[in-house]
Amino acid sequence: MGLDYYKILQVEKNAKEEDLKKSYRKLAMKWHPDKNPNNKKQAEAKFKEISEAYDVLSDPQKRAIYDQYGEEGLKGQVPPSGAGGGFPGGSSGTTFFRTGDGGSAEFRFNPRNADDIFAEFFGSSSPFGGGGGGGMKGGRSGFGSGGGMFGEDIFSSFAGMNQQQGPRKAPAIEQTVACSLEELYKGATKKMKISREVLDASGKVKPVEEILSIDIKPGWKKGTKITFPEKGNEHPNVIPSDLVFIIDEKPHSTFTRDGNDLVFVQKVSLAEALTGLTVQIRTLDGRNLTIPINNVIHPSYEEVVPREGMPMPKDPSKKGNLRIKFNINFPTRLTAEQKSGVKKLLDS
């Protein structure tokens, strides 16, 4: 069973030239190896299949032979059977087919280079760098060394030519994601529902809804960005924009964050500041801390509790510190007797 070029190109068997172009544009942009660096082997195979399907179906002669004899007949790999088919005994890779006047004709299928088809269609072998192979150091495809479909210098033939620029990428769309301090401390999963427009196989725009999952890692900070590539609206001749979510931090009733540290403010009386106290704090993960303060508290004094701050993003097993600051409640006035008592106490 040979390849089904119509299925590969996602078009009907009665597809017209414009339908073929629309589908090839979409699929070639999706599966070009430059856009799939983490899945290059599969992308190369898909890109080659898509290019071959477009090359055959967009050529009237190749398409007519393919429609009658299939891929094997087109490539002369298996001589078609029956009176309407080809004739055995031809040279390898050659297909013989009957003509309208009862005679026969010879056709040899020569597959074209996928990059050449792409470059001819878009006016550039890689439009992702802004035309003319921009962003590809040395003008090479980057698919391997040496010759062959994905290793040769596919840009050299375009040197000095005034090339048409390929599709440009739409600007990124940014959206904030508000997270509580508890979520940023322990980690969480946010589900984001998005609505966008996509192109179907015929090139028509249709609305779709998707649920995107964002895994909040312990220790993430305000301003952290999570990118979903090409999740923006799809339009002809435009690469969809990236969807970028930016972490924001909700105000907390107990703590403020300072880098990887947590800051807690304790109100104390002047007597407590001078004589000491015990501070009770409930942590972001639900534990209760009891911290005795034995030092004299002055307005700029801080009590530091090691490793009770926020997890560090690169290593959540390590944490910042908990810093306790103090808001001393000084009396607004003292009686003469109180002043005398304080003076005697401090002078002794």
mmCIF file of C-alpha atoms in Angstrom:
data_model
loop_
_atom_site.group_PDB
_atom_site.id
_atom_site.type_symbol
_atom_site.label_atom_id
_atom_site.label_comp_id
_atom_site.label_asym_id
_atom_site.label_seq_id
_atom_site.Cartn_x
_atom_site.Cartn_y
_atom_site.Cartn_z
ATOM 1 C CA MET A 1 0.000 0.000 0.000
ATOM 2 C CA GLY A 2 1.595 3.257 -1.104
ATOM 3 C CA LEU A 3 1.459 6.684 0.454
ATOM 4 C CA ASP A 4 -1.862 8.522 0.436
ATOM 5 C CA TYR A 5 -0.768 11.986 -0.709
ATOM 6 C CA TYR A 6 -4.248 13.441 -0.245
ATOM 7 C CA LYS A 7 -4.337 12.274 3.368
ATOM 8 C CA ILE A 8 -0.796 13.523 4.021
ATOM 9 C CA LEU A 9 -1.684 16.971 2.665
ATOM 10 C CA GLN A 10 -5.097 16.867 4.400
ATOM 11 C CA VAL A 11 -7.102 17.690 1.281
ATOM 12 C CA GLU A 12 -9.958 16.075 -0.640
ATOM 13 C CA LYS A 13 -9.323 14.199 -3.887
ATOM 14 C CA ASN A 14 -10.999 16.987 -5.850
ATOM 15 C CA ALA A 15 -8.814 19.645 -4.196
ATOM 16 C CA LYS A 16 -7.910 22.596 -6.393
ATOM 17 C CA GLU A 17 -4.594 24.374 -6.676
ATOM 18 C CA GLU A 18 -5.523 26.988 -4.059
ATOM 19 C CA ASP A 19 -6.546 24.255 -1.605
ATOM 20 C CA LEU A 20 -3.210 22.510 -2.113
ATOM 21 C CA LYS A 21 -1.299 25.736 -1.519
ATOM 22 C CA LYS A 22 -3.198 26.582 1.674
ATOM 23 C CA SER A 23 -2.674 23.153 3.141
ATOM 24 C CA TYR A 24 1.001 22.936 2.167
ATOM 25 C CA ARG A 25 1.674 26.391 3.633
ATOM 26 C CA LYS A 26 0.162 25.388 6.978
ATOM 27 C CA LEU A 27 1.740 21.932 7.230
ATOM 28 C CA ALA A 28 5.178 22.948 5.964
ATOM 29 C CA MET A 29 5.357 25.752 8.510
ATOM 30 C CA LYS A 30 4.253 23.373 11.262
ATOM 31 C CA TRP A 31 6.699 20.572 10.459
ATOM 32 C CA HIS A 32 9.741 22.460 9.185
ATOM 33 C CA PRO A 33 12.725 21.028 11.117
ATOM 34 C CA ASP A 34 13.871 24.550 12.067
ATOM 35 C CA LYS A 35 10.696 24.841 14.142
ATOM 36 C CA ASN A 36 11.073 21.435 15.772
ATOM 37 C CA PRO A 37 14.586 21.358 17.268
ATOM 38 C CA ASN A 38 13.528 18.940 20.010
ATOM 39 C CA ASN A 39 11.823 16.539 17.605
ATOM 40 C CA LYS A 40 13.965 16.956 14.518
ATOM 41 C CA LYS A 41 13.998 13.356 13.268
ATOM 42 C CA GLN A 42 10.205 13.040 13.120
ATOM 43 C CA ALA A 43 9.883 16.584 11.734
ATOM 44 C CA GLU A 44 12.320 15.826 8.896
ATOM 45 C CA ALA A 45 10.329 12.734 7.894
ATOM 46 C CA LYS A 46 6.976 14.575 8.043
ATOM 47 C CA PHE A 47 8.386 17.590 6.183
ATOM 48 C CA LYS A 48 9.687 15.320 3.403
ATOM 49 C CA GLU A 49 6.327 13.526 3.073
ATOM 50 C CA ILE A 50 4.370 16.802 2.971
ATOM 51 C CA SER A 51 6.713 18.258 0.365
ATOM 52 C CA GLU A 52 6.515 15.152 -1.823
ATOM 53 C CA ALA A 53 2.716 15.095 -1.585
ATOM 54 C CA TYR A 54 2.501 18.739 -2.646
ATOM 55 C CA ASP A 55 5.005 18.244 -5.453
ATOM 56 C CA VAL A 56 2.954 15.362 -6.918
ATOM 57 C CA LEU A 57 -0.535 16.787 -6.456
ATOM 58 C CA SER A 58 0.367 20.251 -7.755
ATOM 59 C CA ASP A 59 1.811 18.798 -10.978
ATOM 60 C CA PRO A 60 -1.027 17.780 -13.394
ATOM 61 C CA GLN A 61 0.960 14.971 -15.043
ATOM 62 C CA LYS A 62 2.238 13.469 -11.795
ATOM 63 C CA ARG A 63 -1.192 13.771 -10.221
ATOM 64 C CA ALA A 64 -2.920 12.047 -13.146
ATOM 65 C CA ILE A 65 -0.516 9.105 -12.977
ATOM 66 C CA TYR A 66 -0.768 8.934 -9.197
ATOM 67 C CA ASP A 67 -4.587 9.002 -9.286
ATOM 68 C CA GLN A 68 -4.607 6.026 -11.668
ATOM 69 C CA TYR A 69 -1.687 3.918 -10.465
ATOM 70 C CA GLY A 70 -0.884 5.120 -6.929
ATOM 71 C CA GLU A 71 2.547 5.821 -5.455
ATOM 72 C CA GLU A 72 4.103 2.545 -6.640
ATOM 73 C CA GLY A 73 2.960 3.110 -10.193
ATOM 74 C CA LEU A 74 4.128 6.726 -10.100
ATOM 75 C CA LYS A 75 7.602 5.712 -8.981
ATOM 76 C CA GLY A 76 7.757 2.596 -11.190
ATOM 77 C CA GLN A 77 8.347 0.405 -8.164
ATOM 78 C CA VAL A 78 5.510 -2.026 -8.930
ATOM 79 C CA PRO A 79 4.265 -2.402 -12.534
ATOM 80 C CA PRO A 80 0.511 -1.663 -12.527
ATOM 81 C CA SER A 81 -1.612 -4.687 -13.430
ATOM 82 C CA GLY A 82 -4.447 -4.922 -15.933
ATOM 83 C CA ALA A 83 -5.071 -3.499 -19.381
ATOM 84 C CA GLY A 84 -5.228 0.051 -18.114
ATOM 85 C CA GLY A 85 -1.924 -0.137 -16.263
ATOM 86 C CA GLY A 86 1.708 0.077 -17.192
ATOM 87 C CA PHE A 87 3.795 -2.566 -18.885
ATOM 88 C CA PRO A 88 6.239 -4.932 -17.201
ATOM 89 C CA GLY A 89 9.794 -4.988 -18.308
ATOM 90 C CA GLY A 90 10.494 -1.246 -18.105
ATOM 91 C CA SER A 91 13.670 0.075 -16.546
ATOM 92 C CA SER A 92 13.734 0.604 -12.782
ATOM 93 C CA GLY A 93 11.905 3.735 -11.686
ATOM 94 C CA THR A 94 10.100 4.113 -15.025
ATOM 95 C CA THR A 95 6.331 4.013 -15.469
ATOM 96 C CA PHE A 96 4.686 3.274 -18.822
ATOM 97 C CA PHE A 97 1.092 4.383 -19.288
ATOM 98 C CA ARG A 98 -1.399 4.304 -22.128
ATOM 99 C CA THR A 99 -2.181 7.419 -24.114
ATOM 100 C CA GLY A 100 -5.524 8.394 -25.577
ATOM 101 C CA ASP A 101 -4.658 7.168 -29.093
ATOM 102 C CA GLY A 102 -3.896 3.637 -27.894
ATOM 103 C CA GLY A 103 -0.154 4.147 -27.748
ATOM 104 C CA SER A 104 2.072 4.269 -24.680
ATOM 105 C CA ALA A 105 4.297 6.840 -23.060
ATOM 106 C CA GLU A 106 7.194 6.702 -20.636
ATOM 107 C CA PHE A 107 7.362 8.665 -17.408
ATOM 108 C CA ARG A 108 10.225 8.705 -14.908
ATOM 109 C CA PHE A 109 9.513 10.113 -11.449
ATOM 110 C CA ASN A 110 12.350 12.222 -10.021
ATOM 111 C CA PRO A 111 11.585 13.301 -6.431
ATOM 112 C CA ARG A 112 12.495 16.898 -5.675
ATOM 113 C CA ASN A 113 14.416 18.149 -2.677
ATOM 114 C CA ALA A 114 12.007 19.151 0.105
ATOM 115 C CA ASP A 115 14.009 22.280 0.896
ATOM 116 C CA ASP A 116 13.906 23.340 -2.782
ATOM 117 C CA ILE A 117 10.126 22.992 -2.820
ATOM 118 C CA PHE A 118 9.874 25.000 0.402
ATOM 119 C CA ALA A 119 12.223 27.708 -0.874
ATOM 120 C CA GLU A 120 10.376 27.962 -4.187
ATOM 121 C CA PHE A 121 7.036 28.284 -2.406
ATOM 122 C CA PHE A 122 8.027 30.793 0.296
ATOM 123 C CA GLY A 123 10.860 32.565 -1.480
ATOM 124 C CA SER A 124 13.251 31.512 1.313
ATOM 125 C CA SER A 125 14.498 28.177 2.551
ATOM 126 C CA SER A 126 13.840 29.232 6.148
ATOM 127 C CA PRO A 127 11.487 32.172 6.818
ATOM 128 C CA PHE A 128 11.829 31.817 10.583
ATOM 129 C CA GLY A 129 14.832 34.119 10.694
ATOM 130 C CA GLY A 130 13.289 36.878 8.582
ATOM 131 C CA GLY A 131 13.985 35.744 4.988
ATOM 132 C CA GLY A 132 17.176 34.958 3.134
ATOM 133 C CA GLY A 133 18.114 32.376 5.766
ATOM 134 C CA GLY A 134 18.454 34.975 8.548
ATOM 135 C CA GLY A 135 19.235 33.490 11.897
ATOM 136 C CA MET A 136 20.951 30.447 10.322
ATOM 137 C CA LYS A 137 24.665 30.863 10.901
ATOM 138 C CA GLY A 138 26.824 30.097 7.915
ATOM 139 C CA GLY A 139 23.818 29.779 5.635
ATOM 140 C CA ARG A 140 23.373 26.071 6.373
ATOM 141 C CA SER A 141 20.197 24.266 7.198
ATOM 142 C CA GLY A 142 21.577 22.843 10.415
ATOM 143 C CA PHE A 143 20.034 19.394 9.823
ATOM 144 C CA GLY A 144 23.337 17.526 9.628
ATOM 145 C CA SER A 145 26.725 17.589 8.008
ATOM 146 C CA GLY A 146 27.599 16.815 4.437
ATOM 147 C CA GLY A 147 25.247 16.484 1.501
ATOM 148 C CA GLY A 148 21.737 15.104 1.338
ATOM 149 C CA MET A 149 18.337 16.580 1.808
ATOM 150 C CA PHE A 150 18.895 18.127 5.207
ATOM 151 C CA GLY A 151 22.626 18.704 5.166
ATOM 152 C CA GLU A 152 23.486 20.651 2.055
ATOM 153 C CA ASP A 153 23.956 24.389 1.743
ATOM 154 C CA ILE A 154 20.420 25.260 0.682
ATOM 155 C CA PHE A 155 20.974 29.016 0.797
ATOM 156 C CA SER A 156 23.879 29.338 -1.614
ATOM 157 C CA SER A 157 21.644 29.328 -4.690
ATOM 158 C CA PHE A 158 19.784 32.368 -3.371
ATOM 159 C CA ALA A 159 22.823 34.586 -2.883
ATOM 160 C CA GLY A 160 22.437 37.994 -4.456
ATOM 161 C CA MET A 161 18.753 37.465 -5.259
ATOM 162 C CA ASN A 162 16.038 39.836 -4.111
ATOM 163 C CA GLN A 163 14.051 37.311 -2.119
ATOM 164 C CA GLN A 164 10.490 37.485 -0.967
ATOM 165 C CA GLN A 165 10.242 37.405 2.800
ATOM 166 C CA GLY A 166 8.395 34.473 4.351
ATOM 167 C CA PRO A 167 5.573 34.657 6.892
ATOM 168 C CA ARG A 168 6.312 36.824 9.895
ATOM 169 C CA LYS A 169 5.513 35.855 13.453
ATOM 170 C CA ALA A 170 2.800 37.784 15.265
ATOM 171 C CA PRO A 171 3.859 39.620 18.471
ATOM 172 C CA ALA A 172 3.610 37.655 21.710
ATOM 173 C CA ILE A 173 0.447 37.937 23.810
ATOM 174 C CA GLU A 174 1.102 38.425 27.535
ATOM 175 C CA GLN A 175 -1.268 37.627 30.410
ATOM 176 C CA THR A 176 -0.639 37.856 34.161
ATOM 177 C CA VAL A 177 -1.360 34.924 36.494
ATOM 178 C CA ALA A 178 -2.031 35.990 40.092
ATOM 179 C CA CYS A 179 -0.648 33.507 42.646
ATOM 180 C CA SER A 180 -0.908 33.462 46.412
ATOM 181 C CA LEU A 181 2.263 33.287 48.487
ATOM 182 C CA GLU A 182 1.206 29.792 49.575
ATOM 183 C CA GLU A 183 1.060 28.650 45.923
ATOM 184 C CA LEU A 184 4.503 30.095 45.253
ATOM 185 C CA TYR A 185 5.819 28.427 48.428
ATOM 186 C CA LYS A 186 4.402 24.923 47.904
ATOM 187 C CA GLY A 187 3.837 24.878 44.141
ATOM 188 C CA ALA A 188 0.490 24.556 42.374
ATOM 189 C CA THR A 189 -1.201 23.843 39.041
ATOM 190 C CA LYS A 190 -3.241 26.550 37.323
ATOM 191 C CA LYS A 191 -5.737 25.724 34.575
ATOM 192 C CA MET A 192 -6.171 28.525 32.042
ATOM 193 C CA LYS A 193 -9.025 28.447 29.507
ATOM 194 C CA ILE A 194 -8.247 30.219 26.246
ATOM 195 C CA SER A 195 -10.270 30.936 23.125
ATOM 196 C CA ARG A 196 -8.490 31.367 19.803
ATOM 197 C CA GLU A 197 -8.925 31.071 16.050
ATOM 198 C CA VAL A 198 -7.322 28.275 14.025
ATOM 199 C CA LEU A 199 -7.155 27.405 10.340
ATOM 200 C CA ASP A 200 -8.775 24.160 9.236
ATOM 201 C CA ALA A 201 -7.514 22.032 6.331
ATOM 202 C CA SER A 202 -9.362 24.198 3.817
ATOM 203 C CA GLY A 203 -7.753 27.381 5.137
ATOM 204 C CA LYS A 204 -10.932 28.646 6.818
ATOM 205 C CA VAL A 205 -10.765 30.246 10.281
ATOM 206 C CA LYS A 206 -12.734 28.590 13.071
ATOM 207 C CA PRO A 207 -12.916 29.333 16.826
ATOM 208 C CA VAL A 208 -11.683 26.751 19.348
ATOM 209 C CA GLU A 209 -11.304 26.609 23.117
ATOM 210 C CA GLU A 210 -8.397 25.002 24.947
ATOM 211 C CA ILE A 211 -7.363 24.390 28.545
ATOM 212 C CA LEU A 212 -3.698 25.138 29.227
ATOM 213 C CA SER A 213 -2.041 23.767 32.349
ATOM 214 C CA ILE A 214 0.603 25.853 34.158
ATOM 215 C CA ASP A 215 2.716 24.051 36.741
ATOM 216 C CA ILE A 216 3.772 26.615 39.342
ATOM 217 C CA LYS A 217 7.125 25.533 40.781
ATOM 218 C CA PRO A 218 8.035 26.186 44.453
ATOM 219 C CA GLY A 219 10.000 29.412 44.780
ATOM 220 C CA TRP A 220 8.892 31.051 41.540
ATOM 221 C CA LYS A 221 8.968 34.826 41.744
ATOM 222 C CA LYS A 222 6.879 37.660 40.427
ATOM 223 C CA GLY A 223 7.801 38.216 36.790
ATOM 224 C CA THR A 224 8.529 34.565 35.977
ATOM 225 C CA LYS A 225 7.358 33.846 32.413
ATOM 226 C CA ILE A 226 5.794 30.653 31.036
ATOM 227 C CA THR A 227 5.570 30.489 27.232
ATOM 228 C CA PHE A 228 3.192 28.392 25.149
ATOM 229 C CA PRO A 229 4.617 28.594 21.593
ATOM 230 C CA GLU A 230 2.239 29.595 18.792
ATOM 231 C CA LYS A 231 -0.960 29.417 20.826
ATOM 232 C CA GLY A 232 -2.239 32.703 19.413
ATOM 233 C CA ASN A 233 -4.710 33.089 16.554
ATOM 234 C CA GLU A 234 -3.863 31.438 13.250
ATOM 235 C CA HIS A 235 -4.128 33.526 10.076
ATOM 236 C CA PRO A 236 -2.862 32.974 6.532
ATOM 237 C CA ASN A 237 0.791 33.985 5.973
ATOM 238 C CA VAL A 238 1.292 34.716 9.671
ATOM 239 C CA ILE A 239 3.035 32.504 12.225
ATOM 240 C CA PRO A 240 0.782 32.470 15.326
ATOM 241 C CA SER A 241 1.981 34.468 18.303
ATOM 242 C CA ASP A 242 3.347 32.883 21.463
ATOM 243 C CA LEU A 243 1.123 33.033 24.523
ATOM 244 C CA VAL A 244 3.153 34.197 27.537
ATOM 245 C CA PHE A 245 1.871 33.973 31.114
ATOM 246 C CA ILE A 246 3.619 36.182 33.682
ATOM 247 C CA ILE A 247 3.523 35.279 37.368
ATOM 248 C CA ASP A 248 2.172 37.960 39.690
ATOM 249 C CA GLU A 249 2.112 37.794 43.493
ATOM 250 C CA LYS A 250 -0.995 38.491 45.544
ATOM 251 C CA PRO A 251 -0.560 40.537 48.753
ATOM 252 C CA HIS A 252 -0.377 38.379 51.880
ATOM 253 C CA SER A 253 -1.935 39.166 55.242
ATOM 254 C CA THR A 254 1.072 37.953 57.261
ATOM 255 C CA PHE A 255 4.243 38.024 55.187
ATOM 256 C CA THR A 256 5.934 40.148 52.578
ATOM 257 C CA ARG A 257 8.552 38.694 50.268
ATOM 258 C CA ASP A 258 12.066 40.053 49.797
ATOM 259 C CA GLY A 259 13.838 37.872 47.241
ATOM 260 C CA ASN A 260 14.015 34.430 48.844
ATOM 261 C CA ASP A 261 13.357 35.835 52.344
ATOM 262 C CA LEU A 262 10.024 36.228 54.095
ATOM 263 C CA VAL A 263 9.506 39.297 56.279
ATOM 264 C CA PHE A 264 7.173 39.273 59.284
ATOM 265 C CA VAL A 265 6.385 42.395 61.341
ATOM 266 C CA GLN A 266 5.637 41.942 65.049
ATOM 267 C CA LYS A 267 4.074 44.704 67.112
ATOM 268 C CA VAL A 268 5.601 45.054 70.579
ATOM 269 C CA SER A 269 5.211 47.368 73.549
ATOM 270 C CA LEU A 270 8.160 49.317 74.895
ATOM 271 C CA ALA A 271 8.249 47.009 77.911
ATOM 272 C CA GLU A 272 8.468 43.938 75.612
ATOM 273 C CA ALA A 273 11.136 45.595 73.521
ATOM 274 C CA LEU A 274 13.242 46.092 76.640
ATOM 275 C CA THR A 275 12.527 42.848 78.475
ATOM 276 C CA GLY A 276 11.880 40.329 75.721
ATOM 277 C CA LEU A 277 8.935 38.261 74.465
ATOM 278 C CA THR A 278 8.002 35.112 72.564
ATOM 279 C CA VAL A 279 6.741 35.410 68.959
ATOM 280 C CA GLN A 280 4.270 32.871 67.514
ATOM 281 C CA ILE A 281 4.165 32.558 63.698
ATOM 282 C CA ARG A 282 2.155 30.211 61.480
ATOM 283 C CA THR A 283 4.169 29.307 58.369
ATOM 284 C CA LEU A 284 2.940 29.145 54.773
ATOM 285 C CA ASP A 285 2.847 25.349 54.961
ATOM 286 C CA GLY A 286 0.800 25.343 58.164
ATOM 287 C CA ARG A 287 3.456 24.817 60.862
ATOM 288 C CA ASN A 288 3.574 26.849 64.089
ATOM 289 C CA LEU A 289 6.890 28.452 65.014
ATOM 290 C CA THR A 290 7.725 29.635 68.551
ATOM 291 C CA ILE A 291 10.601 32.118 68.548
ATOM 292 C CA PRO A 292 11.898 33.538 71.878
ATOM 293 C CA ILE A 293 13.323 37.070 71.635
ATOM 294 C CA ASN A 294 15.830 37.681 74.423
ATOM 295 C CA ASN A 295 17.745 40.632 73.017
ATOM 296 C CA VAL A 296 16.795 44.260 73.590
ATOM 297 C CA ILE A 297 14.776 45.363 70.589
ATOM 298 C CA HIS A 298 15.696 48.681 68.990
ATOM 299 C CA PRO A 299 13.861 50.229 66.014
ATOM 300 C CA SER A 300 16.165 48.655 63.368
ATOM 301 C CA TYR A 301 16.540 45.284 65.090
ATOM 302 C CA GLU A 302 15.758 42.110 63.119
ATOM 303 C CA GLU A 303 15.545 38.548 64.394
ATOM 304 C CA VAL A 304 16.606 36.107 61.653
ATOM 305 C CA VAL A 305 15.294 32.532 61.583
ATOM 306 C CA PRO A 306 17.433 30.539 59.102
ATOM 307 C CA ARG A 307 15.845 28.432 56.342
ATOM 308 C CA GLU A 308 12.249 29.455 57.078
ATOM 309 C CA GLY A 309 11.877 31.664 54.002
ATOM 310 C CA MET A 310 10.846 30.865 50.415
ATOM 311 C CA PRO A 311 12.218 27.864 48.499
ATOM 312 C CA MET A 312 14.988 28.724 46.077
ATOM 313 C CA PRO A 313 13.762 28.203 42.483
ATOM 314 C CA LYS A 314 16.869 26.328 41.306
ATOM 315 C CA ASP A 315 16.927 24.071 44.373
ATOM 316 C CA PRO A 316 13.634 24.027 46.340
ATOM 317 C CA SER A 317 15.252 21.950 49.090
ATOM 318 C CA LYS A 318 17.114 25.126 50.082
ATOM 319 C CA LYS A 319 15.250 28.089 51.533
ATOM 320 C CA GLY A 320 15.819 31.713 52.340
ATOM 321 C CA ASN A 321 15.412 33.148 55.826
ATOM 322 C CA LEU A 322 12.501 34.384 57.886
ATOM 323 C CA ARG A 323 13.228 37.928 59.065
ATOM 324 C CA ILE A 324 11.215 39.274 61.983
ATOM 325 C CA LYS A 325 10.999 43.044 62.190
ATOM 326 C CA PHE A 326 9.489 44.927 65.092
ATOM 327 C CA ASN A 327 7.091 47.822 65.337
ATOM 328 C CA ILE A 328 7.647 49.266 68.811
ATOM 329 C CA ASN A 329 4.684 50.993 70.356
ATOM 330 C CA PHE A 330 6.187 53.916 72.288
ATOM 331 C CA PRO A 331 3.936 55.578 74.866
ATOM 332 C CA THR A 332 2.670 59.008 73.882
ATOM 333 C CA ARG A 333 3.201 60.401 77.393
ATOM 334 C CA LEU A 334 4.575 59.444 80.834
ATOM 335 C CA THR A 335 3.681 60.731 84.272
ATOM 336 C CA ALA A 336 6.383 62.334 86.408
ATOM 337 C CA GLU A 337 6.447 59.210 88.564
ATOM 338 C CA GLN A 338 6.898 56.948 85.517
ATOM 339 C CA LYS A 339 9.689 59.111 84.167
ATOM 340 C CA SER A 340 11.473 59.010 87.474
ATOM 341 C CA GLY A 341 11.121 55.227 87.670
ATOM 342 C CA VAL A 342 12.455 54.666 84.136
ATOM 343 C CA LYS A 343 15.396 56.987 84.816
ATOM 344 C CA LYS A 344 16.343 55.198 88.005
ATOM 345 C CA LEU A 345 16.044 51.826 86.263
ATOM 346 C CA LEU A 346 18.229 52.776 83.337
ATOM 347 C CA ASP A 347 20.808 54.607 85.421
ATOM 348 C CA SER A 348 21.305 51.738 87.809
#
